[in-house]
Amino acid sequence: MSDSSPARTEAVVLEVWCELQCPDCRTALDDVRALRERYGDRLDLRLRHFPLEKHRHAFAAAQAAEEALEQGKGWPYVEAVLGRVEELDRRGEPFLVEVARELGLDAEEFDTALIDGRHILIVDADQAEGKAIGVTGTPTYVIGGERLDGGKSQEGLRERIEEIADRLLAGQRA
């Protein structure tokens, strides 16, 4: 007797190695939104942190993004901060807390999280893993075991991600 229920497809994981003070990551947001729209819950977008030393607020911003994730608004927070990279550049941590407040998050808890460093280990682990797999700049995407570097050029990257995602999703149904 065969099971006639439709096969449940697992979401394809797309890791987005990002740095919240990076103008290239802001540009990549359009691709991320388009991918989210096209695939919905068939694509599991995972934010991975790769703060670059040249941006002095990037490490704090990565910790703040983790706090936003914990409070249930990770991607909205990431998009809000990336949309105002220059302001983060100028204002630093007070800006990160202000964005949290604007999104209705617990700003006091944000402030405390940045002071007590509760998310440092996550950011450090991401950064170490990124270096281990060859991430050198942001944005970098990893999907289906393939690393795509958007730090030099984002030309054609969304199409390549779609090709891989379509292939992986089709393979699940076979």
Backbone as JSON, one array per atom type, in Angstrom:
{
  "sequence": "MSDSSPARTEAVVLEVWCELQCPDCRTALDDVRALRERYGDRLDLRLRHFPLEKHRHAFAAAQAAEEALEQGKGWPYVEAVLGRVEELDRRGEPFLVEVARELGLDAEEFDTALIDGRHILIVDADQAEGKAIGVTGTPTYVIGGERLDGGKSQEGLRERIEEIADRLLAGQRA",
  "N": [[0.84, -1.18, 0.0], [0.62, 2.14, -0.91], [1.69, 5.31, 0.29], [-0.27, 8.05, -0.04], [-0.09, 10.64, 0.71], [1.14, 13.97, 0.29], [4.62, 14.48, -0.25], [6.59, 15.85, 2.29], [8.39, 18.73, 2.01], [11.6, 19.73, 2.98], [12.88, 22.79, 4.22], [15.19, 24.66, 2.29], [18.37, 25.61, 3.31], [19.72, 28.79, 3.51], [22.5, 30.42, 4.23], [23.32, 33.6, 5.28], [25.98, 35.47, 5.34], [26.83, 38.24, 7.01], [27.36, 41.74, 7.66], [26.59, 44.37, 9.67], [27.35, 46.99, 9.27], [28.02, 47.3, 6.74], [27.95, 48.6, 3.55], [27.61, 47.08, 1.18], [26.14, 44.91, 2.09], [23.77, 46.15, 2.67], [22.91, 46.77, 0.07], [22.53, 44.17, -0.82], [20.19, 43.47, 0.43], [17.89, 43.77, -1.16], [18.04, 41.53, -2.82], [17.83, 39.51, -0.88], [15.25, 40.01, 0.12], [13.76, 39.5, -2.22], [14.3, 36.78, -2.61], [13.17, 35.73, -0.3], [10.52, 36.37, -0.8], [10.01, 34.87, -3.12], [10.44, 32.17, -2.33], [9.35, 31.81, 0.21], [8.5, 29.93, 3.06], [9.95, 27.77, 2.18], [12.55, 28.35, 2.01], [15.04, 28.66, 4.26], [16.26, 31.27, 5.76], [19.25, 32.12, 7.22], [20.84, 34.17, 9.42], [24.19, 34.96, 9.62], [27.05, 36.03, 11.35], [29.66, 38.23, 10.44], [31.54, 40.32, 11.39], [33.57, 42.99, 10.32], [36.86, 44.17, 10.9], [37.42, 46.76, 10.06], [35.17, 48.24, 10.44], [34.07, 49.86, 13.13], [31.76, 49.61, 14.72], [30.58, 47.26, 14.06], [30.81, 44.8, 15.42], [29.36, 45.2, 17.8], [26.9, 45.71, 16.61], [26.32, 43.22, 15.52], [25.94, 41.73, 17.86], [23.7, 43.08, 18.8], [21.86, 42.4, 16.83], [21.55, 39.72, 17.39], [20.28, 39.92, 19.86], [17.91, 41.09, 19.01], [16.91, 38.99, 17.5], [16.47, 37.15, 19.53], [14.41, 38.5, 20.78], [12.47, 38.23, 18.92], [12.45, 39.66, 16.5], [14.47, 39.51, 14.49], [15.26, 39.66, 11.59], [13.73, 41.99, 10.77], [15.04, 43.88, 12.36], [17.71, 43.73, 11.44], [17.34, 44.61, 8.8], [16.44, 47.22, 9.29], [18.67, 48.42, 10.53], [20.67, 48.07, 8.55], [19.57, 49.64, 6.58], [20.25, 52.14, 7.38], [23.03, 52.58, 7.46], [24.98, 54.64, 7.47], [24.22, 56.17, 9.62], [24.62, 54.41, 11.75], [27.37, 54.24, 11.54], [28.08, 56.83, 12.32], [26.87, 57.17, 14.91], [26.96, 54.84, 16.49], [26.57, 52.57, 19.27], [24.36, 53.84, 20.74], [22.59, 54.34, 18.64], [21.93, 51.72, 17.84], [20.39, 50.86, 20.0], [18.33, 52.7, 19.83], [17.09, 51.96, 17.39], [16.07, 49.51, 18.14], [14.13, 50.34, 19.98], [12.45, 51.78, 18.24], [11.36, 49.65, 16.81], [9.76, 48.52, 18.62], [10.9, 46.83, 20.44], [12.42, 45.63, 23.52], [14.18, 48.06, 24.64], [15.79, 48.67, 26.85], [16.66, 46.17, 27.61], [18.18, 45.58, 25.39], [20.25, 47.46, 25.65], [21.39, 46.5, 28.02], [22.18, 43.96, 27.14], [24.18, 44.64, 25.33], [26.02, 45.71, 27.05], [26.55, 43.62, 28.91], [27.44, 41.65, 27.23], [26.26, 39.22, 26.42], [25.82, 37.94, 23.98], [28.2, 37.64, 22.72], [29.65, 35.23, 22.38], [28.22, 33.85, 20.4], [28.56, 35.52, 18.17], [31.36, 35.49, 17.96], [31.72, 32.73, 17.43], [30.4, 32.46, 14.97], [32.03, 34.12, 13.41], [34.49, 32.75, 13.55], [33.77, 30.31, 12.33], [33.06, 31.27, 9.83], [35.57, 32.21, 8.89], [36.85, 29.73, 8.79], [35.52, 28.43, 6.71], [36.18, 29.96, 4.58], [35.11, 32.51, 4.24], [35.61, 35.83, 3.41], [34.71, 38.36, 3.14], [31.79, 40.51, 3.18], [28.54, 40.78, 1.64], [28.33, 37.21, 2.03], [27.17, 34.17, 0.77], [25.94, 30.94, 1.65], [24.83, 28.03, 0.32], [23.51, 24.85, -0.11], [26.03, 23.74, 0.29], [27.67, 25.3, -1.26], [29.68, 28.17, -1.59], [29.07, 31.56, -2.1], [30.4, 34.55, -3.02], [29.56, 37.76, -2.32], [30.82, 40.09, -1.81], [32.63, 41.22, -3.59], [31.27, 41.44, -6.04], [27.81, 41.56, -6.7], [26.55, 40.77, -8.86], [24.51, 38.66, -10.66], [24.28, 36.89, -8.54], [21.84, 36.37, -7.12], [20.4, 34.94, -9.03], [22.02, 32.69, -9.25], [21.78, 31.62, -6.66], [19.06, 31.03, -6.74], [19.04, 29.05, -8.75], [20.45, 26.98, -7.45], [18.81, 26.58, -5.18], [16.39, 25.84, -6.42], [17.21, 23.45, -7.64], [17.89, 21.92, -5.36], [15.42, 21.81, -4.05], [13.88, 20.49, -5.98], [15.16, 18.06, -6.03], [14.38, 16.98, -3.62], [11.82, 16.16, -4.11], [12.09, 14.14, -5.87]],
  "CA": [[0.0, 0.0, 0.0], [1.46, 3.34, -0.99], [1.26, 6.49, 1.03], [-0.65, 9.04, -1.04], [0.06, 12.01, 1.22], [2.23, 14.66, -0.41], [5.91, 14.48, 0.44], [6.87, 17.11, 2.96], [9.72, 19.19, 1.63], [12.34, 20.47, 4.0], [13.36, 24.09, 3.74], [16.59, 24.76, 1.89], [19.04, 26.58, 4.17], [20.59, 29.8, 2.91], [23.2, 31.21, 5.23], [23.7, 34.93, 4.8], [27.07, 36.01, 6.17], [26.49, 39.65, 6.9], [27.96, 42.7, 8.58], [25.56, 45.41, 9.69], [27.88, 48.31, 8.94], [28.55, 47.1, 5.39], [27.07, 49.1, 2.48], [27.31, 46.0, 0.23], [25.07, 44.1, 2.68], [22.53, 46.92, 2.47], [22.55, 46.56, -1.33], [22.09, 42.78, -0.95], [18.86, 43.31, 1.03], [16.9, 43.6, -2.22], [18.09, 40.12, -3.21], [17.31, 38.71, 0.23], [13.79, 40.17, 0.11], [13.22, 38.81, -3.4], [14.4, 35.34, -2.35], [12.16, 35.43, 0.73], [9.22, 36.45, -1.46], [9.86, 33.77, -4.08], [10.45, 30.83, -1.74], [8.6, 31.74, 1.46], [9.08, 29.06, 4.09], [10.78, 26.72, 1.58], [13.93, 28.81, 2.14], [15.35, 29.01, 5.65], [17.33, 32.28, 5.78], [19.95, 32.15, 8.51], [21.8, 35.25, 9.55], [25.48, 34.6, 10.22], [27.77, 37.28, 11.58], [31.05, 38.33, 10.05], [31.93, 41.72, 11.54], [34.89, 43.3, 9.8], [37.58, 45.07, 11.81], [37.45, 48.13, 9.56], [33.96, 48.92, 10.9], [34.2, 49.76, 14.59], [30.5, 49.29, 15.42], [30.04, 46.04, 13.48], [30.72, 43.72, 16.42], [28.22, 45.55, 18.66], [25.7, 45.55, 15.79], [26.06, 41.77, 15.43], [25.36, 41.35, 19.15], [22.36, 43.67, 18.85], [21.01, 41.59, 15.95], [21.24, 38.49, 18.14], [19.28, 40.28, 20.87], [16.66, 41.28, 18.27], [16.46, 37.65, 17.16], [15.94, 36.6, 20.77], [13.15, 39.18, 21.08], [11.49, 37.89, 17.89], [12.45, 40.53, 15.31], [15.83, 39.5, 13.96], [15.4, 40.22, 10.25], [13.31, 43.39, 10.71], [16.09, 44.69, 12.97], [18.84, 43.74, 10.5], [16.98, 45.48, 7.68], [16.36, 48.61, 9.77], [20.04, 48.92, 10.75], [21.35, 48.16, 7.26], [18.99, 50.76, 5.84], [20.8, 53.4, 7.9], [24.44, 52.28, 7.73], [25.74, 55.86, 7.77], [23.86, 56.59, 10.98], [25.35, 53.5, 12.64], [28.75, 54.7, 11.43], [28.21, 58.08, 13.09], [26.35, 57.19, 16.27], [27.33, 53.64, 17.24], [25.65, 51.81, 20.11], [23.07, 54.5, 21.02], [21.75, 54.14, 17.46], [21.44, 50.34, 17.88], [19.33, 50.81, 21.0], [17.23, 53.5, 19.29], [16.39, 51.15, 16.39], [15.29, 48.52, 18.91], [12.97, 51.06, 20.52], [11.57, 52.07, 17.1], [10.7, 48.42, 16.39], [8.94, 48.03, 19.73], [11.64, 45.85, 21.24], [12.79, 46.08, 24.85], [15.43, 48.81, 24.43], [16.63, 48.55, 28.05], [17.28, 44.85, 27.53], [19.2, 45.74, 24.36], [21.35, 48.18, 26.27], [22.0, 45.57, 28.97], [22.83, 42.9, 26.36], [25.41, 45.19, 24.76], [26.96, 45.91, 28.16], [27.0, 42.36, 29.53], [28.09, 40.81, 26.22], [25.66, 37.87, 26.43], [25.78, 37.34, 22.64], [29.56, 37.66, 22.15], [30.09, 33.88, 21.96], [27.57, 33.52, 19.12], [29.22, 36.32, 17.13], [32.71, 34.93, 17.83], [31.63, 31.42, 16.79], [30.09, 32.7, 13.56], [33.21, 34.68, 12.76], [35.47, 31.67, 13.43], [33.28, 29.37, 11.32], [33.18, 31.95, 8.54], [36.98, 32.14, 8.47], [37.18, 28.34, 8.5], [34.97, 28.01, 5.41], [36.7, 30.82, 3.53], [34.47, 33.82, 4.11], [36.61, 36.9, 3.55], [34.01, 39.64, 3.12], [30.34, 40.4, 3.23], [27.83, 39.57, 2.01], [28.68, 35.91, 1.46], [26.04, 33.24, 0.92], [26.26, 29.52, 1.56], [23.62, 27.25, 0.04], [23.83, 23.54, -0.69], [27.47, 23.5, 0.37], [28.39, 26.19, -2.16], [29.89, 29.53, -1.07], [28.98, 32.6, -3.13], [30.94, 35.78, -2.45], [28.94, 38.97, -2.84], [31.6, 41.25, -1.39], [33.29, 41.83, -4.75], [30.19, 41.79, -6.96], [26.59, 40.8, -6.46], [26.01, 40.51, -10.19], [24.16, 37.28, -10.94], [24.25, 36.02, -7.36], [20.5, 35.92, -6.8], [20.07, 33.92, -10.01], [22.78, 31.48, -8.89], [21.14, 31.09, -5.46], [17.79, 30.45, -7.19], [19.36, 27.8, -9.45], [20.8, 25.97, -6.45], [17.61, 26.31, -4.37], [15.45, 25.07, -7.26], [17.76, 22.1, -7.8], [17.76, 21.21, -4.09], [14.0, 21.56, -3.79], [13.44, 19.48, -6.94], [15.78, 16.8, -5.59], [13.61, 16.45, -2.49], [10.59, 15.56, -4.62], [12.42, 12.99, -6.75]],
  "C": [[0.89, 1.24, 0.0], [0.84, 4.48, -0.21], [0.96, 7.59, 0.02], [-0.54, 10.47, -0.54], [1.24, 12.67, 0.53], [3.51, 14.64, 0.43], [6.16, 15.86, 1.05], [8.28, 17.55, 2.59], [10.33, 19.98, 2.78], [12.8, 21.78, 3.38], [14.84, 23.98, 3.36], [17.21, 25.88, 2.74], [19.92, 27.5, 3.34], [21.2, 30.6, 4.04], [23.64, 32.52, 4.59], [24.73, 35.48, 5.77], [27.06, 37.52, 5.94], [27.24, 40.47, 7.95], [27.11, 43.96, 8.52], [26.06, 46.83, 9.45], [28.41, 48.32, 7.5], [27.56, 47.6, 4.33], [26.7, 48.03, 1.46], [26.19, 45.1, 0.77], [23.73, 44.83, 2.56], [22.03, 46.71, 1.04], [21.97, 45.15, -1.53], [20.69, 42.54, -0.37], [17.78, 43.1, -0.02], [16.85, 42.14, -2.68], [17.49, 39.23, -2.13], [15.79, 38.79, 0.28], [13.15, 39.41, -1.05], [13.24, 37.29, -3.2], [13.35, 34.91, -1.33], [10.76, 35.41, 0.1], [8.99, 35.24, -2.38], [9.67, 32.42, -3.4], [9.64, 30.71, -0.44], [9.28, 30.82, 2.46], [9.83, 27.85, 3.51], [12.26, 27.09, 1.64], [14.14, 29.3, 3.57], [16.56, 29.96, 5.64], [17.95, 32.32, 7.17], [21.0, 33.24, 8.49], [23.05, 34.73, 10.24], [26.31, 35.88, 10.27], [29.22, 37.19, 11.15], [31.48, 39.79, 10.14], [33.37, 41.93, 11.09], [35.56, 44.33, 10.69], [37.55, 46.53, 11.36], [36.21, 48.93, 9.97], [33.84, 48.78, 12.42], [32.92, 49.44, 15.34], [29.9, 47.95, 14.96], [29.87, 44.92, 14.51], [29.54, 43.97, 17.36], [26.91, 45.35, 17.89], [25.33, 44.08, 15.65], [25.43, 41.27, 16.73], [23.92, 41.86, 19.27], [21.39, 42.86, 17.98], [20.62, 40.29, 16.64], [20.19, 38.77, 19.22], [17.92, 40.48, 20.19], [16.06, 39.93, 17.89], [15.82, 37.0, 18.39], [14.58, 37.22, 21.13], [12.13, 39.03, 19.94], [11.46, 38.77, 16.65], [13.85, 40.65, 14.7], [15.98, 40.17, 12.61], [14.89, 41.66, 10.14], [14.38, 44.33, 11.3], [17.28, 44.84, 12.02], [18.55, 44.7, 9.35], [16.94, 46.94, 8.1], [17.76, 49.21, 9.96], [20.77, 49.08, 9.42], [20.83, 49.33, 6.42], [19.55, 52.11, 6.24], [22.27, 53.23, 8.33], [25.23, 53.53, 8.15], [25.46, 56.34, 9.2], [24.55, 55.7, 12.02], [26.82, 53.92, 12.69], [29.01, 55.9, 12.34], [27.93, 57.91, 14.57], [26.66, 55.95, 17.12], [26.21, 53.03, 18.07], [24.35, 52.53, 20.46], [22.08, 54.34, 19.84], [21.14, 52.73, 17.46], [20.28, 50.19, 18.85], [18.1, 51.58, 20.5], [16.41, 52.71, 18.26], [15.54, 50.09, 17.08], [14.01, 49.15, 19.44], [11.95, 51.33, 19.41], [10.78, 50.84, 16.66], [9.84, 47.81, 17.51], [9.6, 46.94, 20.55], [11.98, 46.46, 22.6], [14.18, 46.75, 24.79], [16.35, 48.7, 25.65], [17.37, 47.22, 28.04], [18.39, 44.85, 26.47], [20.45, 46.37, 24.95], [22.12, 47.24, 27.21], [22.77, 44.48, 28.22], [24.15, 43.39, 25.76], [26.47, 45.4, 25.85], [27.47, 44.58, 28.7], [27.58, 41.36, 28.53], [27.53, 39.41, 26.11], [25.67, 37.18, 25.06], [27.16, 37.27, 21.98], [29.97, 36.28, 21.63], [29.48, 33.47, 20.63], [28.28, 34.23, 17.98], [30.63, 35.78, 16.88], [32.69, 33.59, 17.09], [31.32, 31.56, 15.3], [31.34, 33.17, 12.82], [34.28, 33.59, 12.53], [35.05, 30.67, 12.35], [33.4, 29.99, 9.93], [34.6, 31.9, 8.01], [37.35, 30.73, 8.04], [36.66, 27.89, 7.13], [35.35, 28.96, 4.27], [35.97, 32.12, 3.3], [35.54, 34.89, 4.33], [35.95, 38.28, 3.58], [32.51, 39.41, 3.12], [29.71, 41.2, 2.11], [28.43, 38.33, 1.34], [27.51, 35.0, 1.74], [26.57, 31.82, 0.87], [24.93, 28.79, 1.4], [24.03, 25.95, -0.62], [25.31, 23.25, -0.71], [28.31, 24.39, -0.54], [28.47, 27.6, -1.57], [29.89, 30.51, -2.23], [29.36, 33.93, -2.5], [30.33, 37.0, -3.1], [29.7, 40.23, -2.48], [32.27, 41.97, -2.55], [32.24, 42.31, -5.76], [28.98, 40.92, -6.65], [25.9, 40.44, -7.77], [25.75, 39.01, -10.37], [24.04, 36.36, -9.73], [22.86, 35.5, -7.04], [20.08, 34.79, -7.75], [20.76, 32.6, -9.67], [22.17, 30.82, -7.64], [19.83, 30.41, -5.84], [18.01, 29.12, -7.91], [19.62, 26.68, -8.45], [19.58, 25.59, -5.62], [16.61, 25.48, -5.16], [15.92, 23.63, -7.42], [17.59, 21.28, -6.51], [16.31, 20.87, -3.77], [13.46, 20.48, -4.73], [13.97, 18.1, -6.54], [15.02, 16.16, -4.44], [12.37, 15.72, -2.97], [10.86, 14.29, -5.42], [12.38, 11.68, -6.0]]
}
